[in-house]
PDB file of C-alpha atoms in Angstrom:
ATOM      1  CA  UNK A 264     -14.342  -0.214  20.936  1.00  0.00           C
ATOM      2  CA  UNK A 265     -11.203   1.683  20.070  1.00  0.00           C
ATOM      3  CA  UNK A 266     -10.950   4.244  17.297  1.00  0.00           C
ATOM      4  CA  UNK A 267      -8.790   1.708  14.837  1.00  0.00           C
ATOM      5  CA  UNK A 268     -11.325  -1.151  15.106  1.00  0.00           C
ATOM      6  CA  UNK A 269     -14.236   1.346  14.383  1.00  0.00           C
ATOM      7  CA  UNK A 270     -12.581   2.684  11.417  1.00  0.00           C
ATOM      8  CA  UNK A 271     -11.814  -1.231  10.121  1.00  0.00           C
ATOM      9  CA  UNK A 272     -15.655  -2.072  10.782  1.00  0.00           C
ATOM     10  CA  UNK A 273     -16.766   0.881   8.547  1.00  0.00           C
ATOM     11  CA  UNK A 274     -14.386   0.596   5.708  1.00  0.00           C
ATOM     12  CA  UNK A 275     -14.963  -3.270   5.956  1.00  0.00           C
ATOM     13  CA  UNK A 276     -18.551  -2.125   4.975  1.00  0.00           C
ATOM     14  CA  UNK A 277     -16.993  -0.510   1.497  1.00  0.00           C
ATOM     15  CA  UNK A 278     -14.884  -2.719   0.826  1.00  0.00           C
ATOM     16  CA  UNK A 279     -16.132  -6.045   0.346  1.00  0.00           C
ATOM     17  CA  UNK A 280     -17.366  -6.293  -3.685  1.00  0.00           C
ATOM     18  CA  UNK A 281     -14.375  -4.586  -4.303  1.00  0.00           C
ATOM     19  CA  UNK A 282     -11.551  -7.329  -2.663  1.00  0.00           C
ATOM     20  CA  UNK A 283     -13.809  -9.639  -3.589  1.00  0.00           C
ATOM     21  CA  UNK A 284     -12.596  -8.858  -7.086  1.00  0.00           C
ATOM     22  CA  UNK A 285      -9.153  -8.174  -6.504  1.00  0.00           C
ATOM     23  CA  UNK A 286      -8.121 -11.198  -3.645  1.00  0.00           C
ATOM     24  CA  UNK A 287      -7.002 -13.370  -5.910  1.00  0.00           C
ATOM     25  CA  UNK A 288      -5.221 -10.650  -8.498  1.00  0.00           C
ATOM     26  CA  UNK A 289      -2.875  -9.600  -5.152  1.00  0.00           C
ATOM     27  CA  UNK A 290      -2.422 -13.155  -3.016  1.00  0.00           C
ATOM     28  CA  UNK A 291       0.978 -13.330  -5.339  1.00  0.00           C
ATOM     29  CA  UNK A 292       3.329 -11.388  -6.379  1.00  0.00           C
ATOM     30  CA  UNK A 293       4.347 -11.973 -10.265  1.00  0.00           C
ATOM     31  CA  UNK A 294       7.509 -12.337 -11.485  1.00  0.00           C
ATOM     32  CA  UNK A 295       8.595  -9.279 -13.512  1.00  0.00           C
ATOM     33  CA  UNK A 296      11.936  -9.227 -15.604  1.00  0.00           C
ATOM     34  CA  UNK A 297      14.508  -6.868 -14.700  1.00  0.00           C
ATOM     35  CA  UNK A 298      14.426  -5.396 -18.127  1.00  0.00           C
ATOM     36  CA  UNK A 299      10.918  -3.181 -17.628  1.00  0.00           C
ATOM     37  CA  UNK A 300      12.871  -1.392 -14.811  1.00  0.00           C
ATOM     38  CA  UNK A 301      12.928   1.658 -13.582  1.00  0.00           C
ATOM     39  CA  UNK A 302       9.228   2.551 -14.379  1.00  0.00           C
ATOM     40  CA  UNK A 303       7.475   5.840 -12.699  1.00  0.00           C
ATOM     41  CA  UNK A 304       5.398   5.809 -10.050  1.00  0.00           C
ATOM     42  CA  UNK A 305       4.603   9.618  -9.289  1.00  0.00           C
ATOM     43  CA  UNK A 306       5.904  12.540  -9.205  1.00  0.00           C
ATOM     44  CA  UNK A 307       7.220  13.342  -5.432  1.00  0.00           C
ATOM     45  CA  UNK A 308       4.666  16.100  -5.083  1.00  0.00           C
ATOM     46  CA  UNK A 309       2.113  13.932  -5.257  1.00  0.00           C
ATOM     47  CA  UNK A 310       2.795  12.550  -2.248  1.00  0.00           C
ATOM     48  CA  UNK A 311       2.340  14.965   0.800  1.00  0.00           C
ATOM     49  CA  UNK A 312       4.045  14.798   4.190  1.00  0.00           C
ATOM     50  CA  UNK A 313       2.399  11.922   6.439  1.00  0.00           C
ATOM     51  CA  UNK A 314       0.412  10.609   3.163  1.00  0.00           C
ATOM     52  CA  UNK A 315      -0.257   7.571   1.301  1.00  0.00           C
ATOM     53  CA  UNK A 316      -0.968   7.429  -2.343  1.00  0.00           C
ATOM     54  CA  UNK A 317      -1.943   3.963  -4.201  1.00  0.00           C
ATOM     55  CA  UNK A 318      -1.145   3.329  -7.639  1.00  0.00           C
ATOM     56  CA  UNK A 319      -1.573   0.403 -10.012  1.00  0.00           C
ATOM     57  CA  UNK A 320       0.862  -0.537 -12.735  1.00  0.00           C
ATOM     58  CA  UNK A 321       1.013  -2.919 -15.355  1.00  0.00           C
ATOM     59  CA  UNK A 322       4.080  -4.973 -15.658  1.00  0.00           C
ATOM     60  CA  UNK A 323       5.419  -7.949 -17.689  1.00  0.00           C
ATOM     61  CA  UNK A 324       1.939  -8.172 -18.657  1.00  0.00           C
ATOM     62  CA  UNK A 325       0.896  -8.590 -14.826  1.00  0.00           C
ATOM     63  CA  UNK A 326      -1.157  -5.719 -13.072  1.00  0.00           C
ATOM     64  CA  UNK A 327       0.793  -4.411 -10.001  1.00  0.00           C
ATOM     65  CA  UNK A 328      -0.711  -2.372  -6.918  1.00  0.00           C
ATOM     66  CA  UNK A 329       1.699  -0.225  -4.616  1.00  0.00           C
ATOM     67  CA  UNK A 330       1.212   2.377  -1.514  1.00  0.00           C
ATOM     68  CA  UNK A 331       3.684   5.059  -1.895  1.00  0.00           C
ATOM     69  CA  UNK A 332       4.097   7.432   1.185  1.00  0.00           C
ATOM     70  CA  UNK A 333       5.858   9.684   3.039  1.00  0.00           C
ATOM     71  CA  UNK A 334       7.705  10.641   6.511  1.00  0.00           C
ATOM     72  CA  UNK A 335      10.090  13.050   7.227  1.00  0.00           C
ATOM     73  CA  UNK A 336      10.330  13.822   3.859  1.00  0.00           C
ATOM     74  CA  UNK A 337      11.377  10.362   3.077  1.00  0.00           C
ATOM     75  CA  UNK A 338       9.432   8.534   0.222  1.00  0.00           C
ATOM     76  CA  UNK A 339       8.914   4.913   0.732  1.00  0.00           C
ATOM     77  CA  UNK A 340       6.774   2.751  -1.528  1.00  0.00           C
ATOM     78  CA  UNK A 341       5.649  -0.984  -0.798  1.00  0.00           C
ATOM     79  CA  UNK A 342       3.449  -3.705  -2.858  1.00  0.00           C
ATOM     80  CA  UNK A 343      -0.250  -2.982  -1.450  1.00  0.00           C
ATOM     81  CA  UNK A 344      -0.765  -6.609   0.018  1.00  0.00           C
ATOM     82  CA  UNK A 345      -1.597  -6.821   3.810  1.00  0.00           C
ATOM     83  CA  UNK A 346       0.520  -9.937   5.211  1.00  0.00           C
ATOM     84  CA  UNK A 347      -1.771 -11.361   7.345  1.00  0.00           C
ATOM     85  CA  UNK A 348      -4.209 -12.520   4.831  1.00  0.00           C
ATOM     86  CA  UNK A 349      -2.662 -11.140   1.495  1.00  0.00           C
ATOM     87  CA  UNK A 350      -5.075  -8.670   0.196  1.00  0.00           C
ATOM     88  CA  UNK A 351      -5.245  -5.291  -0.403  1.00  0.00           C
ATOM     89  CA  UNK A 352      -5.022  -2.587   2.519  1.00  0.00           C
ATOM     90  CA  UNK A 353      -7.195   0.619   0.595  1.00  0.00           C
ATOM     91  CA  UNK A 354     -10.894   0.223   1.494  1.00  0.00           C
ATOM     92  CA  UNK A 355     -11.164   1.532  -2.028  1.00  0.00           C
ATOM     93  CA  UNK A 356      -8.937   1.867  -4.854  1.00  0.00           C
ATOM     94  CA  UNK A 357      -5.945   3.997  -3.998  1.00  0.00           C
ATOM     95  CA  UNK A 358      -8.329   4.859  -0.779  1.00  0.00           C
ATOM     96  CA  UNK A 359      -6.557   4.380   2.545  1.00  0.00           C
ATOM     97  CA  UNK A 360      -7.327   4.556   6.498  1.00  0.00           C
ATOM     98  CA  UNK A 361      -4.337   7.002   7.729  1.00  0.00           C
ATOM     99  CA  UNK A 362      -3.739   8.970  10.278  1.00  0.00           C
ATOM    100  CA  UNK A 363      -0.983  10.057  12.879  1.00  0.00           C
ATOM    101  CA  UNK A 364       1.739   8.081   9.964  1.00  0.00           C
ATOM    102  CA  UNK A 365      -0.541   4.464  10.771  1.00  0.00           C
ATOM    103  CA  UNK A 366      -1.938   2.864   7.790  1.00  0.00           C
ATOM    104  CA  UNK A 367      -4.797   0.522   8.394  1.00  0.00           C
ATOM    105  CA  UNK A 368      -6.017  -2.444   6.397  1.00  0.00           C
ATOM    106  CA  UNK A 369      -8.935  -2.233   5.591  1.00  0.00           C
ATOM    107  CA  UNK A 370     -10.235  -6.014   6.049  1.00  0.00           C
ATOM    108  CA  UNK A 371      -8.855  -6.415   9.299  1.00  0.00           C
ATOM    109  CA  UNK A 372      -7.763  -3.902  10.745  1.00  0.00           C
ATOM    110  CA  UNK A 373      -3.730  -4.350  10.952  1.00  0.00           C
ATOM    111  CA  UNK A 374      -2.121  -0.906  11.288  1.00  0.00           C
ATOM    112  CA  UNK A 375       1.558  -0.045   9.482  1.00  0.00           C
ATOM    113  CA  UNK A 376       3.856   2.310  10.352  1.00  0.00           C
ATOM    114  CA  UNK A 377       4.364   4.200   6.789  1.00  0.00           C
ATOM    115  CA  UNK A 378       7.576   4.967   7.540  1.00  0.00           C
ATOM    116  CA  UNK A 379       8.903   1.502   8.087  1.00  0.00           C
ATOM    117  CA  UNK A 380       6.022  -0.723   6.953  1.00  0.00           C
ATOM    118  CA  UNK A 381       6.002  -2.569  10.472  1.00  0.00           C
ATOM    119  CA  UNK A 382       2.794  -3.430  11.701  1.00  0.00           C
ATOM    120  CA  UNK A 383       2.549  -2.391  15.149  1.00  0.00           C
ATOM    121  CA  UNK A 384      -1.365  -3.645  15.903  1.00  0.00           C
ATOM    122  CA  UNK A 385      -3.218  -6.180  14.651  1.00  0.00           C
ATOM    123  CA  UNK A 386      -2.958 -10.071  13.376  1.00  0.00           C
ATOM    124  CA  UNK A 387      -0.054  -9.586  11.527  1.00  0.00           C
ATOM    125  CA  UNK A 388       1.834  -7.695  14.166  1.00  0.00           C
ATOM    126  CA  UNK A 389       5.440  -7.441  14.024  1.00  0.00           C
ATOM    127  CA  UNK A 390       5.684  -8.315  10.243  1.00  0.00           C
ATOM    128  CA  UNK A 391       6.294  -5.610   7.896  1.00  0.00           C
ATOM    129  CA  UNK A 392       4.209  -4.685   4.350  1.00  0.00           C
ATOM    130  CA  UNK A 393       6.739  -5.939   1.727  1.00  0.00           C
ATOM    131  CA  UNK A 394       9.092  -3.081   0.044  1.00  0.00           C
ATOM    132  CA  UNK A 395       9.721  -2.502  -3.415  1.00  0.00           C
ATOM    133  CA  UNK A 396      12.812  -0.743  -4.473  1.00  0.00           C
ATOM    134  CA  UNK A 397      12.334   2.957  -5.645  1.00  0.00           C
ATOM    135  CA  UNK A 398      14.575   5.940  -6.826  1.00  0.00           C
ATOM    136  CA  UNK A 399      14.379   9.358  -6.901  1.00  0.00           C
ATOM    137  CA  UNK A 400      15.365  11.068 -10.232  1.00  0.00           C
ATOM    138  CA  UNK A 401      13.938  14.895 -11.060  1.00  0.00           C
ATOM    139  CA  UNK A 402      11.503  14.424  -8.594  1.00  0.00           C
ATOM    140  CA  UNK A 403       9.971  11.906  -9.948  1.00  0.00           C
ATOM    141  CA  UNK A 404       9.821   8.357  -7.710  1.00  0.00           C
ATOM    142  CA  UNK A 405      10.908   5.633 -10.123  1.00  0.00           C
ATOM    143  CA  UNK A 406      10.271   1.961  -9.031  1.00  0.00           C
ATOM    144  CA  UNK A 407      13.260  -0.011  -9.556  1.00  0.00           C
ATOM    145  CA  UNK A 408      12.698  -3.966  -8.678  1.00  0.00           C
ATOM    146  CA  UNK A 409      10.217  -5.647  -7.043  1.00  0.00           C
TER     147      UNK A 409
END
């Protein structure tokens, strides 16, 4: 059993009560009006080199969960929603499997590049996490549309 599928198994231990509250919150993605935008995320030293941070935001009256990470000094933020079965990817909240840049969900095990959001292993592979659009302004990441 390789390395990724261990780590899935274990987290998959954590995780359960805690999708089990948020599946249905995450399986869609609200419309928000373009009048709440830009709204801040984090501040860009929150997020360190090769990282992944989660954070949850309420918009339009709708609670909102989103990975922000970074590569190559790059920040890149997308809605925290695994496409293969539409829940969350942190085994925990804001709690993620990383390591070497790869992001794995949690619940099964599909691993993201963070850099791209591509999933390059796992039941989803080839489809990408879904972006959101961000800014940087005073180093602070503002998310601009969703």
């Amino acid at each position: 059993m390789n390395k990724r599928v261990r780590m899935a198994i274990l987290a998959r231990s954590y995780n359960l009560a805690f999708h089990h509250e948020v599946d249905d919150a995450v399986t869609q993605v609200p419309e928000v009006a373009d009048s709440v935008f830009p709204v801040h995320l984090c501040a860009v030293e929150d997020v360190a080199e090769g990282a992944a941070i989660g954070i949850e935001k309420e918009l339009s009256g709708e609670q909102h969960a989103f990975i922000v990470t970074c590569a190559d000094g790059q920040i890149h933020a997308y809605h925290n929603v695994c496409p293969h079965a539409g829940r969350r990817l942190d085994w925990a909240p804001g709690r993620f499997l990383l390591k070497d840049r790869v992001l794995v969900c949690a619940a099964h095990g599909a691993s993201f590049r963070i850099e791209s959001g591509l999933c390059t292993g796992g039941p989803c592979q080839g489809d990408h996490l879904a972006r959101v659009g961000i800014e940087i302004e005073n180093d602070e990441v503002l998310l601009t549309g969703l």
